[in-house]
C-alpha cells in the first residue's frame, strides 16, 4: 500500500503545482502524467486514489488541447466506467471532470455520449428524486401516464440515432429502476448511497446536472439522448423541488435541450409533443418560474426555453403567451428584453400560427409595456421594435395598436433605430404601411412578411 500512498501524494502535489500554472500543466502532459493519473483513477480499491486522480485530471482539463490529450489516452471510457461503478464520494469529482472535459472539447463531448455516459448521469440525478412520489402517490399515479412515457421512450429509441448502437432501455418499472439502472453495475453501493450525508447526495446531483448541461450544450444529438431517457422528467422534478446551484444547473440543461429542439424539427416533434407527460412537466415548471419567482438568473433561461419551443404550441395554448407578455413590463430590463425575444418567435412569420399568437400578445396587454421598451437601451429597443413590427403586420387592425400610438412610435423608429440597423428598414416600412392602411379604414389582404 506504500506505493499507492506515494502515488496519491504525487498526484496531490502535481495538482497543487499545476493549479494556477499553465506551464506546469503543459509539463505534466509532456512527461506522461495523464496515463498515470488515469491508471490511478482505476484504483477501485482506494477511494482516496480515485478522488485524487479525478481532481488532478480536472485541474489539467481546462483547455481543449489538454482535454484532447486525455481523450487520446483513452480516458473517456475510463472516466465513464468509474462514474458508473464507484461510491458517491468518487462520483462527485468524476462528474465534475465530465462537465469540464465536455465544456472545453467537442470531441470529448461526443465521445462521452458514445460511451453512454448520459444514462448513469440521469440515474445519479434520479436517485431519491421520485421517492416521495413513489411512496405517497403510487396508488394515485396514472398507470396510463407511465405507459405513455415508456411508449415515448421506445418510439424515440427506434427513430433516434440508429446510425450508432446506443442501447437505450425504456424503464418498465418506473420507480424501482430509478435506484438501479446504470448505476454501480448492479447496485454494489446502494446501501452506502442511501446512508450518505444529504450534502454529499446534493453535491453529486449538482455536478451531474452540470455534466448534462455541458453535454447538451450546442449538441442536438446529445440533447436527443437525454430526452430518450427519463432525463426531462427528472430535470422538471428537480427544478420544482430544489434551489440554488442544482436548480440553476437543471434550468441550464433544459435551456440547451430546448435550444437544440428549436434548431431540429425531428427532436422538437419527438421530445416536446403536446401530449408528452415529460414535456408538460418541463413547461409547467418553466411557466411557474416565469410567473412566480423574482429571479432574473432563473427567469432568463426559463423565458429562453419557452421561446425556443414557440413552434410547438398550438394557438389555443395561450397560457404560455400571458406570462411572457407580462414580463415585457419587468423591472429587470434583461428579463423584459428576453421576453421580447421569446415573443418574437411566436409572432415571427416563420411561425405558422404567427397571426393567432400576435393577437394573443395584444389581448394579454403586451403592447403598453412593449412601447416602454422603446425608451430603453439600444439592444432592448431593437428587440422591442422587431416585435412591434410583427404585431403591426399580423394584427395591426387591433384597436389597442391605435390607442398605444404604435404608428407614431414606428415612424420614430424608422428615423432612429433603422439608421443604426439598416437591415430592419424593410420590416419597419412594411409595419408602417400596414398600420397606415388599417388606420385609414382599408384592410389589405393579410400576407406574411417575407424577410
PDB file of C-alpha atoms in Angstrom, residues 12 89 97 235 241:
ATOM      1  CA  UNK A  12      -1.833  15.693  -4.998  1.00  0.00           C
ATOM      2  CA  UNK A  89     -17.695  10.461  -2.980  1.00  0.00           C
ATOM      3  CA  UNK A  97     -14.445  16.121 -14.671  1.00  0.00           C
ATOM      4  CA  UNK A 235     -34.961  17.774 -14.608  1.00  0.00           C
ATOM      5  CA  UNK A 241     -38.083  20.660  -5.590  1.00  0.00           C
TER       6      UNK A 241
END
